[in-house]
XYZ file of C-alpha atoms in Angstrom:
495
model
C 46.549 68.935 172.921
C 43.877 67.224 175.040
C 46.223 67.316 177.967
C 46.827 71.000 177.331
C 43.087 71.700 177.189
C 41.989 69.582 180.008
C 45.059 70.222 182.314
C 46.209 73.194 184.391
C 44.362 75.764 182.257
C 41.169 73.943 182.216
C 39.520 76.597 184.547
C 40.022 79.482 182.141
C 36.671 81.054 181.298
C 37.132 80.966 177.537
C 38.406 77.394 177.362
C 35.764 76.634 174.649
C 37.473 79.091 172.386
C 40.756 77.434 172.927
C 39.309 73.990 172.041
C 37.773 75.549 168.892
C 41.139 77.091 167.924
C 43.018 73.885 168.444
C 40.362 71.818 166.495
C 40.555 74.153 163.582
C 44.368 74.077 163.465
C 44.342 70.190 163.796
C 41.652 69.940 161.054
C 43.797 72.133 158.766
C 46.751 69.767 159.241
C 44.825 66.499 159.605
C 46.227 64.837 156.466
C 49.743 65.693 157.477
C 49.156 64.530 161.114
C 47.679 61.255 160.057
C 50.491 60.652 157.609
C 53.072 61.300 160.126
C 51.367 59.194 162.740
C 51.211 56.278 160.234
C 54.710 56.576 159.289
C 55.973 56.634 162.864
C 53.864 53.660 163.857
C 55.260 51.779 160.685
C 58.811 52.631 161.630
C 58.306 51.565 165.302
C 56.857 48.217 164.253
C 59.834 47.556 161.951
C 62.352 48.558 164.521
C 60.770 46.305 167.109
C 61.142 43.246 164.791
C 64.211 44.085 162.677
C 67.602 42.532 163.434
C 69.342 44.927 161.095
C 68.875 47.768 163.510
C 70.495 48.817 166.673
C 68.319 48.712 169.893
C 68.905 52.276 170.585
C 67.099 53.409 167.382
C 63.893 52.489 168.866
C 64.906 54.401 172.096
C 65.611 57.423 169.984
C 62.054 57.501 168.536
C 60.518 57.038 171.927
C 62.783 59.764 173.504
C 61.987 62.235 170.651
C 58.097 61.808 171.053
C 58.343 61.959 174.860
C 60.582 65.024 174.599
C 57.892 66.764 172.435
C 55.239 66.078 174.980
C 57.424 67.408 177.813
C 58.168 70.496 175.789
C 54.487 71.227 175.448
C 53.968 70.610 179.208
C 56.874 72.753 180.284
C 56.339 75.619 177.802
C 52.551 75.908 177.900
C 51.209 74.343 181.155
C 53.581 75.798 183.707
C 52.671 79.358 182.829
C 52.049 81.747 185.757
C 49.064 83.253 184.119
C 46.637 82.177 186.920
C 48.786 83.706 189.571
C 49.064 87.057 188.023
C 46.688 89.514 189.713
C 46.693 91.934 186.721
C 43.585 90.768 184.620
C 44.766 92.895 181.613
C 48.157 91.224 181.599
C 46.545 87.884 182.171
C 44.331 88.416 179.053
C 47.225 89.609 176.907
C 49.448 86.603 177.961
C 46.568 84.187 177.194
C 45.984 85.720 173.802
C 49.578 85.337 172.877
C 49.846 81.862 173.987
C 46.601 80.558 172.627
C 45.863 82.556 169.663
C 45.189 80.602 166.478
C 48.537 81.731 165.065
C 50.529 80.492 168.140
C 48.634 77.258 168.332
C 49.480 76.607 164.753
C 53.035 77.434 165.435
C 53.057 75.022 168.295
C 51.612 72.211 166.205
C 53.857 72.886 163.244
C 56.914 72.946 165.502
C 55.903 69.441 166.795
C 55.238 68.153 163.284
C 58.591 69.547 162.037
C 60.468 67.646 164.752
C 58.569 64.481 164.040
C 59.145 64.804 160.257
C 62.898 64.973 161.121
C 62.566 61.869 163.100
C 60.886 60.096 160.253
C 63.567 61.281 157.881
C 66.239 59.956 160.095
C 64.752 56.504 160.169
C 63.204 56.553 156.626
C 65.208 53.601 155.263
C 64.390 51.312 158.053
C 61.203 49.952 156.489
C 62.901 48.983 153.101
C 65.970 47.613 154.737
C 63.866 45.475 157.084
C 61.937 44.101 154.020
C 65.093 43.336 151.999
C 66.916 41.502 154.919
C 63.856 39.689 156.363
C 65.427 36.261 155.588
C 69.014 36.873 154.429
C 71.866 39.203 154.819
C 72.534 39.261 150.963
C 70.170 40.861 148.469
C 70.077 41.472 144.720
C 67.999 44.358 143.318
C 67.125 44.319 139.877
C 64.756 46.334 137.682
C 64.239 48.098 134.440
C 66.059 51.257 133.520
C 64.002 54.251 134.903
C 62.535 52.155 137.735
C 64.238 54.365 140.358
C 67.314 52.209 141.278
C 69.606 55.249 141.136
C 67.295 57.275 143.373
C 67.218 54.303 145.813
C 71.063 54.302 145.847
C 71.201 58.015 146.490
C 68.642 57.700 149.309
C 70.669 54.977 150.971
C 73.861 56.948 150.492
C 72.196 59.791 152.434
C 71.160 57.436 155.319
C 70.931 59.587 158.479
C 71.615 56.640 160.676
C 74.982 56.114 158.934
C 74.242 52.476 158.459
C 75.145 52.354 154.781
C 78.335 52.303 152.731
C 77.675 52.815 148.967
C 80.245 51.644 146.483
C 79.241 53.387 143.261
C 79.536 52.132 139.608
C 81.291 55.172 138.638
C 84.580 55.299 140.441
C 87.537 57.654 140.097
C 90.250 55.271 141.082
C 93.154 57.643 141.053
C 95.381 58.511 143.919
C 96.258 62.196 144.196
C 99.304 63.336 146.143
C 97.923 66.799 146.783
C 95.274 65.712 149.376
C 96.497 66.021 152.984
C 93.292 66.527 155.120
C 92.574 63.006 156.058
C 94.235 62.054 159.412
C 91.563 60.141 161.196
C 90.894 56.500 160.177
C 87.465 55.759 158.801
C 86.612 59.467 158.466
C 86.343 59.146 154.692
C 83.433 56.640 155.188
C 81.222 59.235 156.641
C 82.331 62.024 154.252
C 81.932 59.992 151.039
C 78.391 59.101 151.719
C 77.276 62.715 151.478
C 78.373 63.082 147.913
C 76.183 62.320 144.900
C 77.542 62.609 141.320
C 74.838 63.609 138.719
C 75.402 64.253 135.038
C 75.203 68.027 135.713
C 78.170 67.711 138.099
C 80.644 66.307 135.565
C 82.040 69.881 134.766
C 82.929 70.153 138.448
C 84.305 66.614 138.554
C 87.900 67.607 139.514
C 86.662 69.814 142.461
C 84.191 67.309 143.836
C 84.622 64.869 146.790
C 84.269 62.163 144.110
C 87.813 63.128 143.033
C 89.197 62.428 146.405
C 87.310 59.311 147.448
C 90.045 56.723 146.447
C 92.831 59.000 147.908
C 90.993 59.306 151.217
C 90.522 55.532 151.304
C 94.320 55.094 150.807
C 95.258 57.774 153.340
C 92.946 56.145 155.954
C 94.565 52.767 155.351
C 98.044 54.192 155.774
C 96.890 55.771 159.129
C 95.364 52.465 160.260
C 98.316 50.462 159.341
C 100.599 52.829 161.495
C 98.142 52.575 164.404
C 97.751 48.777 164.244
C 101.533 48.206 164.065
C 102.031 50.278 167.177
C 99.178 48.447 168.919
C 100.386 45.050 167.946
C 97.128 44.153 166.183
C 96.520 42.791 162.601
C 95.951 45.710 160.316
C 93.235 46.263 157.698
C 95.983 46.159 154.967
C 97.116 42.810 156.020
C 93.486 41.557 155.584
C 93.419 43.317 152.222
C 96.621 41.430 151.259
C 95.197 38.072 152.386
C 92.016 38.358 150.319
C 93.656 39.914 147.205
C 96.162 37.071 147.179
C 93.443 34.490 147.009
C 92.699 36.025 143.566
C 96.111 37.121 142.521
C 98.874 35.363 144.686
C 101.676 37.405 142.999
C 100.581 40.757 144.426
C 101.648 42.485 147.844
C 100.578 45.830 149.113
C 102.715 47.808 151.571
C 102.691 51.349 153.004
C 105.087 54.303 152.602
C 104.318 56.030 155.816
C 106.213 59.329 155.138
C 104.450 60.064 151.849
C 101.313 58.350 153.254
C 101.033 56.065 150.093
C 100.261 52.400 149.471
C 102.636 50.677 147.156
C 102.226 47.463 145.223
C 104.652 44.768 144.121
C 104.151 41.914 141.795
C 106.197 38.714 141.801
C 108.503 40.580 144.333
C 109.149 43.454 141.894
C 110.213 46.910 142.812
C 107.105 48.548 144.615
C 105.287 50.814 142.427
C 102.260 53.120 142.848
C 98.638 52.106 142.802
C 98.008 54.365 139.854
C 100.107 52.005 137.637
C 97.658 49.109 138.270
C 95.044 48.190 135.818
C 91.387 49.447 136.116
C 90.317 45.845 137.024
C 93.132 45.444 139.680
C 92.369 48.811 141.236
C 88.597 48.009 141.301
C 89.439 44.808 143.184
C 91.545 46.670 145.620
C 88.874 49.374 146.042
C 86.183 46.801 146.814
C 88.209 44.910 149.248
C 89.504 47.922 150.989
C 86.127 49.354 151.480
C 84.437 46.075 152.700
C 87.393 45.349 155.065
C 87.023 48.973 156.523
C 83.252 48.815 157.116
C 81.895 48.688 160.711
C 79.996 45.636 161.833
C 76.325 45.595 160.763
C 77.091 48.042 157.902
C 74.593 47.884 154.870
C 77.082 47.658 151.935
C 75.429 48.830 148.766
C 77.353 47.753 145.591
C 76.159 49.394 142.340
C 77.190 47.312 139.325
C 79.694 45.230 141.146
C 80.890 43.583 137.866
C 82.375 46.793 136.455
C 85.925 46.415 135.123
C 85.986 42.719 136.303
C 86.169 39.473 134.412
C 83.007 37.268 135.275
C 85.047 34.552 136.905
C 87.138 37.023 138.958
C 84.023 38.936 139.989
C 82.259 35.923 141.298
C 85.165 34.629 143.375
C 85.787 38.281 144.690
C 82.274 38.679 146.078
C 82.239 35.073 147.483
C 85.291 35.970 149.483
C 84.050 39.395 150.636
C 80.613 38.097 151.644
C 82.384 35.272 153.560
C 84.751 37.806 155.175
C 82.022 40.219 156.365
C 79.257 37.876 157.468
C 78.474 40.451 160.166
C 77.453 43.025 157.400
C 74.517 43.250 155.025
C 75.086 43.342 151.189
C 72.861 44.868 148.560
C 73.900 44.252 145.074
C 72.322 46.312 142.195
C 73.103 44.759 138.843
C 71.809 44.113 135.268
C 74.490 41.480 134.523
C 72.997 38.141 134.173
C 76.331 36.270 134.926
C 76.800 38.091 138.251
C 73.191 37.606 139.259
C 73.612 33.800 138.499
C 76.664 33.730 140.723
C 74.869 35.079 143.751
C 73.031 31.858 144.306
C 72.812 32.454 148.141
C 71.203 36.059 147.755
C 67.546 36.730 147.601
C 66.303 38.647 144.513
C 64.265 41.727 144.890
C 62.289 43.310 141.945
C 62.296 47.110 141.762
C 59.201 47.946 139.919
C 59.230 51.550 141.078
C 61.167 53.585 143.726
C 60.311 57.336 144.257
C 61.094 57.853 147.921
C 61.563 55.930 151.205
C 57.775 55.786 151.652
C 56.703 55.538 147.932
C 57.965 52.529 146.248
C 56.882 49.123 144.814
C 59.679 46.496 145.491
C 58.951 42.829 145.769
C 61.550 42.060 148.385
C 61.962 38.264 148.006
C 61.009 36.976 144.523
C 62.851 33.614 145.380
C 59.802 32.536 147.252
C 57.582 33.009 144.186
C 56.820 29.899 141.996
C 59.381 30.864 139.324
C 62.683 29.196 139.972
C 66.007 31.153 139.856
C 67.048 29.860 136.494
C 63.848 31.125 134.979
C 64.241 34.545 136.798
C 67.623 34.944 135.295
C 66.358 34.138 131.874
C 63.804 36.927 132.226
C 66.547 39.290 133.337
C 68.869 38.459 130.326
C 65.985 38.634 127.613
C 65.076 41.534 125.540
C 62.385 39.498 123.953
C 59.348 37.618 125.459
C 59.970 34.036 126.720
C 58.805 30.911 125.076
C 58.478 28.113 127.527
C 58.631 24.517 126.160
C 59.201 20.988 127.353
C 62.435 19.153 127.448
C 66.132 20.335 127.883
C 68.683 22.134 125.881
C 69.673 18.847 124.026
C 65.883 18.033 123.393
C 64.239 18.038 120.137
C 61.566 20.555 121.473
C 64.259 23.163 122.110
C 66.080 22.618 118.684
C 62.802 22.856 116.609
C 61.499 25.876 118.432
C 64.803 27.661 118.327
C 64.775 27.337 114.588
C 61.235 28.450 114.176
C 60.820 31.171 116.822
C 64.239 32.455 118.126
C 63.876 35.724 116.166
C 60.867 36.713 118.200
C 61.227 34.722 121.537
C 63.826 33.544 123.980
C 63.440 29.843 123.997
C 63.433 28.375 127.503
C 63.031 24.601 128.010
C 61.679 23.674 131.426
C 61.469 19.871 131.247
C 57.749 19.118 131.391
C 54.320 20.460 130.456
C 53.400 21.167 134.019
C 56.248 23.596 134.472
C 55.488 25.170 131.038
C 51.958 25.924 132.295
C 53.082 27.043 135.731
C 55.833 29.437 134.582
C 53.788 30.949 131.690
C 50.964 31.776 133.904
C 53.295 33.145 136.582
C 55.157 35.514 134.354
C 51.950 36.782 132.692
C 50.209 37.228 135.925
C 52.879 38.657 138.196
C 53.525 41.824 136.197
C 57.085 41.675 137.189
C 58.128 44.767 135.230
C 61.526 43.343 134.389
C 63.048 42.177 131.099
C 60.103 41.675 128.763
C 58.018 39.989 131.481
C 55.708 38.216 129.083
C 55.650 34.584 128.040
C 53.932 31.901 125.812
C 54.089 28.238 126.252
C 54.046 25.265 123.796
C 53.336 21.801 125.126
C 52.700 18.394 123.536
C 49.008 17.560 123.191
C 49.272 14.422 125.316
C 45.695 13.245 124.688
C 44.176 16.459 126.186
C 40.633 17.126 125.055
C 39.540 20.207 123.265
C 38.024 21.841 126.350
C 41.317 21.650 128.116
C 43.142 23.067 125.168
C 40.827 26.064 124.856
C 41.296 26.800 128.562
C 45.126 26.657 128.187
C 45.056 28.855 125.183
C 43.377 31.581 127.123
C 46.620 31.712 129.222
C 48.789 31.913 126.090
C 49.708 28.155 126.349
C 49.456 26.354 123.018
C 49.428 22.772 122.197
C 50.987 20.964 119.264
C 48.375 19.087 117.064
C 50.253 15.785 117.859
C 50.713 13.954 121.092
C 54.611 14.192 121.033
C 56.939 16.565 119.305
C 58.686 13.832 117.597
C 55.507 12.977 115.639
C 56.039 16.351 113.760
C 58.773 14.720 111.888
C 56.169 12.250 110.410
C 54.138 14.959 108.586
C 54.172 14.294 104.828
C 55.403 17.822 104.131
C 58.400 17.288 106.460
C 59.177 13.930 104.939
C 59.011 15.336 101.287
C 61.316 18.217 102.211
C 63.947 15.769 103.420
C 63.828 13.050 100.574
C 62.445 15.029 97.531
C 65.894 15.287 96.039
C 66.112 11.521 95.648
C 65.065 9.970 92.361
C 63.329 7.246 94.154
C 61.722 9.552 96.767
C 58.191 8.375 95.923
C 59.064 4.815 96.711
C 60.817 5.737 99.891
C 57.965 8.011 100.804
C 55.494 5.163 100.544
C 57.904 2.899 102.442
C 58.036 5.401 105.332
C 54.350 5.825 105.504
């Protein structure tokens, strides 16, 4: 606007009125203008540093902004008002161009364009955070923290970088669908669909119904194209990966009916619909991952659904290895699956409302809690009790008998780790599992002042130096030998 005011129209006699009008409109929209400016700068800084994104995305933002400036110059600075000899016409044109209403229209037009630009690149910030150090990420969080909203937002990604594989899948092949002729078209179509609880009545009429069928049709078309071109087809890659899990299976196409058939142990080929839910789920995951474009962000919601833990772990090991040119986001509550992804970073979703309103710790692996403890937190519906020793140690056995009804008992070897982990869990406000902890340690000659300080952090000490010394308490000894006739003699002998 400064260019507009100080430029070609700067010699108009009522330039001060123009400045006042522009200032009023800008003041009216100041909050929105500042917010848009901050978000654009944030996205630009992310795109400059992020390897997840294509180089032309930054060019797209620069082009859009420059285009808006040029539009203002062309539309409002090349006017022929000054050359018009008719003063009345000149005043009318000036009034139309620079009335408060028109200036507001100009600004709102620019803001609308910039907001659309932000919307297009809205997921860039989060994706850059999630993949700052790894191309594999686990997102975990409480129910209601916004994970479903996050998935739907990624599904609607304007840059078409994401492929969302939902937890709820209609793995049925329908013979009545004939509209998919172009390979990979289904990848774009499927991302526009979101199934909500209120949509279940229209289930049969939704794109959700056709998703699996579109996938199969696309693979048949791609198989025919690859065969004619002399290249390895996607279906051959699917066979190779599937047979690492189940060597007895083989998929083939039936071109005329545009189906994929399966045979087991060289049996007569049968239709995909005759496979078990687990087998179809494996086929579905492999096919989607194999079909994905390079640098696709593959979002998998509840990847363990319908799968045995051992098969699930091996499946995703193979798929991640097969597509090391892609990025993976796994969203899961399953402790076994999370434990199996040892090479993925863990991100805690405390809250996700929108692309610019969320609270996600993108790499909890770098915190002081180790992965084993994190998984314990995930799987626990009770607070954690950290203790010294190991699973076979006396500490764990005693505390499990005494406290397992109220706490999940977690041995972490030594008192230093008990102190560290207890403080970390209680201070981090992780918002996952029960996210609270206490610790029990041996006294180990600590003085009273140390014990008071530890107690303030919910770390409690035994009244003895070592846990084994609890067995020497008179009440414990009595409870063990009281049934013997000579227990008094034995009791004195022990003491």
